[in-house]
């Protein structure tokens, strides 16, 4: 995909989707998969801790999602920040090296995947075209609140002392380092307020970032982002930024996605990406998942065709979703009967 990056950024996602057959599959939950493989991520760095302690598990999760059918794998850098690594005793140089490593691991996993496809080592039951499947690496950027690890990423409330310039200063070197590490795009994820979206847009436009990005907001009510700003108003910020090639929603309940896609379509013609969580609710203060009685019996994948009909083009999962989820989404998008894709979420 390197040649596409050199072209006008607005065309990258359009051409990529064409190569994927019109729709693309994003990977799923990362931290919970690391835990399933034995990682201890009870740490302010969260999943980024594995870049230090167990990078082989990061590779394993990437490969699991590629085998499941993902067209886009997202790096383990959501909570990886220079400031966060320095707080753990690392130097700035070491912190930047870990940021670069997050991208390198994902790119290496893609190469391993393609090599195994060529050698016929994967058993793909949903498509015979795995070896020719386009795969992008998206460098994840989490919010300022994710770095704080105090629950504010779920409220979007950073206090009056945090301005747009504060956020730009916080993210600038991180974004520059990730951009120079070789990803195909940058995924600004779970954006909880309009101010941070504006800061990201300024960085993309004014800091000579040469690769495209997507902006993905989060919502707890299907109307606004956690800070209370309208999703529509936030999407306008993303739509106005020429470097942004897709706009979407992640880490929201599946039951809100339908209406959120409709809201996004009011203000943008850019491709829409949706990767909600499993439907469970995260208690940011107590750091635990709470089952939602309203959604415990819902089949996540049954929504995918409806979201596609409303105008979304990229589909995946966020917290508590698994490679099984992604495999089922890939089956639906490839035209298999949704009945073949029923699953319950792994707990």
CSV table of N, CA and C in Angstrom, one decimal, residues 79-188:
chain,number,residue,atom,x,y,z
A,79,UNK,N,-2.6,3.4,24.1
A,79,UNK,CA,-2.2,4.0,25.4
A,79,UNK,C,-0.7,4.2,25.5
A,80,UNK,N,-0.1,4.1,24.3
A,80,UNK,CA,1.4,4.3,24.3
A,80,UNK,C,1.7,5.7,24.0
A,81,UNK,N,2.2,6.4,25.0
A,81,UNK,CA,2.6,7.8,24.9
A,81,UNK,C,4.0,8.0,25.4
A,82,UNK,N,4.7,9.0,24.9
A,82,UNK,CA,6.0,9.3,25.4
A,82,UNK,C,6.0,9.7,26.9
A,83,UNK,N,5.0,10.5,27.2
A,83,UNK,CA,4.9,10.9,28.6
A,83,UNK,C,4.6,9.6,29.5
A,84,UNK,N,3.8,8.7,29.1
A,84,UNK,CA,3.5,7.5,29.9
A,84,UNK,C,4.7,6.6,30.0
A,85,UNK,N,5.5,6.5,29.0
A,85,UNK,CA,6.6,5.6,29.1
A,85,UNK,C,7.7,6.3,30.0
A,86,UNK,N,7.9,7.6,29.9
A,86,UNK,CA,8.8,8.3,30.7
A,86,UNK,C,8.4,8.2,32.2
A,87,UNK,N,7.1,8.2,32.5
A,87,UNK,CA,6.7,8.1,33.8
A,87,UNK,C,7.0,6.7,34.4
A,88,UNK,N,7.2,5.7,33.5
A,88,UNK,CA,7.6,4.4,34.0
A,88,UNK,C,9.1,4.2,34.1
A,89,UNK,N,9.9,5.3,33.8
A,89,UNK,CA,11.3,5.3,34.0
A,89,UNK,C,12.1,5.2,32.7
A,90,UNK,N,11.4,5.2,31.6
A,90,UNK,CA,12.2,5.1,30.3
A,90,UNK,C,12.6,6.5,29.9
A,91,UNK,N,13.6,6.5,29.0
A,91,UNK,CA,14.0,7.8,28.4
A,91,UNK,C,13.1,8.2,27.3
A,92,UNK,N,13.2,9.4,26.8
A,92,UNK,CA,12.4,9.8,25.7
A,92,UNK,C,12.7,9.0,24.4
A,93,UNK,N,14.0,8.8,24.3
A,93,UNK,CA,14.5,8.0,23.1
A,93,UNK,C,13.9,6.5,23.2
A,94,UNK,N,13.9,5.9,24.4
A,94,UNK,CA,13.3,4.6,24.5
A,94,UNK,C,11.8,4.6,24.3
A,95,UNK,N,11.2,5.7,24.7
A,95,UNK,CA,9.7,5.8,24.5
A,95,UNK,C,9.4,5.9,23.0
A,96,UNK,N,10.2,6.7,22.3
A,96,UNK,CA,9.9,6.8,20.9
A,96,UNK,C,10.2,5.5,20.1
A,97,UNK,N,11.2,4.8,20.6
A,97,UNK,CA,11.5,3.5,20.0
A,97,UNK,C,10.4,2.5,20.2
A,98,UNK,N,9.7,2.5,21.3
A,98,UNK,CA,8.6,1.7,21.6
A,98,UNK,C,7.4,2.0,20.7
A,99,UNK,N,7.2,3.3,20.5
A,99,UNK,CA,6.2,3.8,19.5
A,99,UNK,C,6.4,3.2,18.1
A,100,UNK,N,7.7,3.4,17.7
A,100,UNK,CA,8.0,2.8,16.4
A,100,UNK,C,7.9,1.3,16.4
A,101,UNK,N,8.2,0.7,17.4
A,101,UNK,CA,8.1,-0.8,17.5
A,101,UNK,C,6.7,-1.3,17.3
A,102,UNK,N,5.7,-0.5,17.9
A,102,UNK,CA,4.3,-0.9,17.8
A,102,UNK,C,3.9,-1.0,16.3
A,103,UNK,N,4.4,-0.1,15.5
A,103,UNK,CA,4.1,-0.2,14.0
A,103,UNK,C,4.9,-1.3,13.4
A,104,UNK,N,6.1,-1.4,13.7
A,104,UNK,CA,7.0,-2.5,13.1
A,104,UNK,C,6.4,-3.9,13.4
A,105,UNK,N,5.9,-4.1,14.6
A,105,UNK,CA,5.3,-5.4,14.9
A,105,UNK,C,4.1,-5.7,14.1
A,106,UNK,N,3.3,-4.7,13.9
A,106,UNK,CA,2.1,-4.9,13.0
A,106,UNK,C,2.5,-5.1,11.6
A,107,UNK,N,3.5,-4.4,11.1
A,107,UNK,CA,3.9,-4.6,9.7
A,107,UNK,C,4.6,-6.0,9.5
A,108,UNK,N,5.3,-6.4,10.6
A,108,UNK,CA,5.9,-7.7,10.5
A,108,UNK,C,4.9,-8.8,10.5
A,109,UNK,N,3.8,-8.6,11.3
A,109,UNK,CA,2.7,-9.6,11.4
A,109,UNK,C,2.0,-9.7,10.0
A,110,UNK,N,1.9,-8.6,9.3
A,110,UNK,CA,1.3,-8.6,8.0
A,110,UNK,C,2.2,-9.4,7.0
A,111,UNK,N,3.5,-9.3,7.1
A,111,UNK,CA,4.4,-10.0,6.3
A,111,UNK,C,4.4,-11.5,6.6
A,112,UNK,N,4.3,-11.8,7.9
A,112,UNK,CA,4.2,-13.3,8.3
A,112,UNK,C,2.9,-13.9,7.7
A,113,UNK,N,1.8,-13.1,7.8
A,113,UNK,CA,0.5,-13.6,7.3
A,113,UNK,C,0.6,-13.8,5.8
A,114,UNK,N,1.1,-12.9,5.1
A,114,UNK,CA,1.2,-13.1,3.6
A,114,UNK,C,2.1,-14.3,3.3
A,115,UNK,N,3.2,-14.4,4.0
A,115,UNK,CA,4.1,-15.6,3.7
A,115,UNK,C,3.4,-16.9,4.0
A,116,UNK,N,2.6,-16.9,5.1
A,116,UNK,CA,1.9,-18.2,5.4
A,116,UNK,C,0.8,-18.5,4.4
A,117,UNK,N,0.2,-17.4,4.0
A,117,UNK,CA,-0.8,-17.6,2.9
A,117,UNK,C,-0.2,-18.2,1.7
A,118,UNK,N,0.9,-17.7,1.3
A,118,UNK,CA,1.6,-18.1,0.1
A,118,UNK,C,2.0,-19.6,0.2
A,119,UNK,N,2.4,-20.0,1.4
A,119,UNK,CA,2.8,-21.4,1.7
A,119,UNK,C,1.6,-22.3,2.0
A,120,UNK,N,0.4,-21.7,2.0
A,120,UNK,CA,-0.8,-22.5,2.3
A,120,UNK,C,-0.9,-23.0,3.7
A,121,UNK,N,-0.5,-22.2,4.7
A,121,UNK,CA,-0.5,-22.7,6.1
A,121,UNK,C,-1.7,-22.2,6.8
A,122,UNK,N,-2.6,-21.4,6.2
A,122,UNK,CA,-3.8,-21.0,6.8
A,122,UNK,C,-5.0,-21.8,6.2
A,123,UNK,N,-6.0,-22.0,7.0
A,123,UNK,CA,-7.2,-22.7,6.5
A,123,UNK,C,-8.3,-21.7,6.5
A,124,UNK,N,-8.6,-21.1,5.4
A,124,UNK,CA,-9.7,-20.0,5.3
A,124,UNK,C,-11.0,-20.7,4.9
A,125,UNK,N,-12.0,-20.7,5.7
A,125,UNK,CA,-13.2,-21.3,5.4
A,125,UNK,C,-14.2,-20.4,4.8
A,126,UNK,N,-13.9,-19.1,4.7
A,126,UNK,CA,-14.8,-18.1,4.2
A,126,UNK,C,-14.4,-17.5,2.9
A,127,UNK,N,-13.1,-17.7,2.5
A,127,UNK,CA,-12.7,-17.1,1.2
A,127,UNK,C,-11.5,-17.8,0.7
A,128,UNK,N,-11.3,-17.9,-0.6
A,128,UNK,CA,-10.1,-18.5,-1.1
A,128,UNK,C,-9.1,-17.5,-1.6
A,129,UNK,N,-9.3,-16.2,-1.2
A,129,UNK,CA,-8.5,-15.2,-1.7
A,129,UNK,C,-7.7,-14.5,-0.6
A,130,UNK,N,-7.3,-15.3,0.4
A,130,UNK,CA,-6.6,-14.7,1.5
A,130,UNK,C,-5.3,-14.0,1.1
A,131,UNK,N,-4.5,-14.7,0.3
A,131,UNK,CA,-3.2,-14.3,0.0
A,131,UNK,C,-3.2,-13.0,-0.8
A,132,UNK,N,-4.3,-12.6,-1.5
A,132,UNK,CA,-4.5,-11.4,-2.2
A,132,UNK,C,-5.3,-10.3,-1.5
A,133,UNK,N,-5.6,-10.6,-0.3
A,133,UNK,CA,-6.4,-9.7,0.5
A,133,UNK,C,-5.6,-8.4,0.9
A,134,UNK,N,-6.1,-7.2,0.6
A,134,UNK,CA,-5.4,-6.0,1.0
A,134,UNK,C,-5.4,-5.9,2.5
A,135,UNK,N,-4.3,-5.5,3.1
A,135,UNK,CA,-4.2,-5.3,4.5
A,135,UNK,C,-3.5,-4.0,4.8
A,136,UNK,N,-4.1,-3.1,5.6
A,136,UNK,CA,-3.5,-1.9,6.0
A,136,UNK,C,-3.1,-2.0,7.5
A,137,UNK,N,-2.1,-1.2,7.8
A,137,UNK,CA,-1.7,-1.1,9.2
A,137,UNK,C,-2.0,0.3,9.7
A,138,UNK,N,-2.9,0.4,10.7
A,138,UNK,CA,-3.3,1.7,11.2
A,138,UNK,C,-2.6,2.0,12.6
A,139,UNK,N,-1.9,3.1,12.7
A,139,UNK,CA,-1.3,3.4,14.0
A,139,UNK,C,-2.3,4.1,14.9
A,140,UNK,N,-2.5,3.4,16.1
A,140,UNK,CA,-3.5,3.9,17.0
A,140,UNK,C,-3.0,5.1,17.8
A,141,UNK,N,-3.9,6.1,18.0
A,141,UNK,CA,-3.6,7.2,18.9
A,141,UNK,C,-4.8,7.3,19.8
A,142,UNK,N,-4.6,7.0,21.1
A,142,UNK,CA,-5.7,7.2,22.1
A,142,UNK,C,-5.7,8.6,22.6
A,143,UNK,N,-6.8,8.9,23.3
A,143,UNK,CA,-7.0,10.3,23.8
A,143,UNK,C,-6.0,10.7,25.0
A,144,UNK,N,-6.0,11.9,25.3
A,144,UNK,CA,-5.3,12.4,26.4
A,144,UNK,C,-5.8,11.7,27.7
A,145,UNK,N,-7.1,11.5,27.8
A,145,UNK,CA,-7.7,10.9,28.9
A,145,UNK,C,-7.2,9.4,29.1
A,146,UNK,N,-6.9,8.8,28.0
A,146,UNK,CA,-6.4,7.4,28.1
A,146,UNK,C,-5.0,7.4,28.7
A,147,UNK,N,-4.2,8.4,28.4
A,147,UNK,CA,-2.9,8.5,29.1
A,147,UNK,C,-3.1,8.8,30.6
A,148,UNK,N,-4.0,9.6,30.9
A,148,UNK,CA,-4.2,9.9,32.4
A,148,UNK,C,-4.7,8.7,33.1
A,149,UNK,N,-5.4,7.8,32.5
A,149,UNK,CA,-5.8,6.5,33.1
A,149,UNK,C,-6.6,6.8,34.4
A,150,UNK,N,-7.4,7.8,34.4
A,150,UNK,CA,-8.2,8.2,35.5
A,150,UNK,C,-9.7,8.1,35.3
A,151,UNK,N,-10.1,7.5,34.1
A,151,UNK,CA,-11.5,7.5,33.7
A,151,UNK,C,-11.9,8.6,32.9
A,152,UNK,N,-11.1,9.6,32.7
A,152,UNK,CA,-11.5,10.8,31.9
A,152,UNK,C,-11.7,10.5,30.4
A,153,UNK,N,-11.1,9.4,29.9
A,153,UNK,CA,-11.3,9.1,28.5
A,153,UNK,C,-12.7,8.7,28.3
A,154,UNK,N,-13.4,8.3,29.4
A,154,UNK,CA,-14.8,7.9,29.3
A,154,UNK,C,-15.8,9.1,29.5
A,155,UNK,N,-15.2,10.2,30.0
A,155,UNK,CA,-16.1,11.4,30.3
A,155,UNK,C,-15.7,12.5,29.3
A,156,UNK,N,-14.5,12.5,28.8
A,156,UNK,CA,-14.0,13.6,28.0
A,156,UNK,C,-13.8,14.9,28.7
A,157,UNK,N,-13.8,14.9,30.0
A,157,UNK,CA,-13.7,16.1,30.9
A,157,UNK,C,-12.2,16.1,31.4
A,158,UNK,N,-11.5,17.1,30.9
A,158,UNK,CA,-10.1,17.2,31.2
A,158,UNK,C,-9.8,18.3,32.2
A,159,UNK,N,-10.8,19.2,32.4
A,159,UNK,CA,-10.6,20.4,33.3
A,159,UNK,C,-10.3,21.6,32.5
A,160,UNK,N,-10.5,22.7,33.1
A,160,UNK,CA,-10.4,24.0,32.4
A,160,UNK,C,-9.0,24.4,32.0
A,161,UNK,N,-8.0,23.7,32.6
A,161,UNK,CA,-6.6,24.1,32.4
A,161,UNK,C,-6.1,23.4,31.1
A,162,UNK,N,-6.9,22.5,30.5
A,162,UNK,CA,-6.4,21.8,29.3
A,162,UNK,C,-7.1,22.4,28.1
A,163,UNK,N,-6.3,23.1,27.3
A,163,UNK,CA,-6.7,23.8,26.1
A,163,UNK,C,-6.4,23.0,24.9
A,164,UNK,N,-6.8,23.5,23.7
A,164,UNK,CA,-6.4,22.9,22.5
A,164,UNK,C,-4.9,22.8,22.3
A,165,UNK,N,-4.3,23.9,22.7
A,165,UNK,CA,-2.8,23.9,22.6
A,165,UNK,C,-2.2,22.9,23.5
A,166,UNK,N,-2.7,22.7,24.7
A,166,UNK,CA,-2.2,21.7,25.6
A,166,UNK,C,-2.3,20.3,24.9
A,167,UNK,N,-3.4,20.0,24.3
A,167,UNK,CA,-3.6,18.7,23.7
A,167,UNK,C,-2.7,18.6,22.4
A,168,UNK,N,-2.5,19.6,21.7
A,168,UNK,CA,-1.6,19.6,20.5
A,168,UNK,C,-0.1,19.3,21.0
A,169,UNK,N,0.3,20.0,22.1
A,169,UNK,CA,1.6,19.8,22.6
A,169,UNK,C,1.8,18.3,23.1
A,170,UNK,N,0.7,17.8,23.7
A,170,UNK,CA,0.8,16.5,24.3
A,170,UNK,C,0.9,15.4,23.2
A,171,UNK,N,0.2,15.6,22.1
A,171,UNK,CA,0.1,14.5,21.0
A,171,UNK,C,1.2,14.7,19.9
A,172,UNK,N,1.7,15.9,19.8
A,172,UNK,CA,2.5,16.2,18.6
A,172,UNK,C,3.7,15.2,18.3
A,173,UNK,N,4.6,15.1,19.3
A,173,UNK,CA,5.7,14.2,19.0
A,173,UNK,C,5.3,12.7,18.9
A,174,UNK,N,4.3,12.3,19.6
A,174,UNK,CA,3.8,11.0,19.4
A,174,UNK,C,3.3,10.7,18.0
A,175,UNK,N,2.5,11.6,17.5
A,175,UNK,CA,1.9,11.5,16.2
A,175,UNK,C,3.1,11.5,15.1
A,176,UNK,N,4.0,12.4,15.3
A,176,UNK,CA,5.1,12.5,14.3
A,176,UNK,C,5.9,11.2,14.3
A,177,UNK,N,6.2,10.7,15.5
A,177,UNK,CA,7.0,9.4,15.6
A,177,UNK,C,6.2,8.3,15.0
A,178,UNK,N,5.0,8.1,15.2
A,178,UNK,CA,4.2,7.1,14.6
A,178,UNK,C,4.1,7.2,13.1
A,179,UNK,N,4.0,8.4,12.6
A,179,UNK,CA,3.8,8.7,11.2
A,179,UNK,C,5.1,8.2,10.5
A,180,UNK,N,6.3,8.5,11.1
A,180,UNK,CA,7.5,8.2,10.4
A,180,UNK,C,7.9,6.7,10.6
A,181,UNK,N,7.1,5.9,11.3
A,181,UNK,CA,7.4,4.5,11.5
A,181,UNK,C,6.9,3.6,10.5
A,182,UNK,N,6.1,4.1,9.5
A,182,UNK,CA,5.7,3.3,8.4
A,182,UNK,C,4.3,2.7,8.3
A,183,UNK,N,3.4,3.3,9.1
A,183,UNK,CA,2.0,2.8,9.0
A,183,UNK,C,1.4,3.3,7.7
A,184,UNK,N,0.2,2.7,7.3
A,184,UNK,CA,-0.5,3.2,6.2
A,184,UNK,C,-1.4,4.4,6.5
A,185,UNK,N,-1.9,4.5,7.7
A,185,UNK,CA,-2.7,5.6,8.2
A,185,UNK,C,-2.6,5.7,9.7
A,186,UNK,N,-3.1,6.7,10.3
A,186,UNK,CA,-3.2,6.9,11.7
A,186,UNK,C,-4.7,6.8,12.1
A,187,UNK,N,-5.0,6.0,13.1
A,187,UNK,CA,-6.3,5.9,13.6
A,187,UNK,C,-6.4,6.7,15.0
A,188,UNK,N,-7.1,7.8,14.9
A,188,UNK,CA,-7.4,8.6,16.2
A,188,UNK,C,-8.7,8.0,16.7
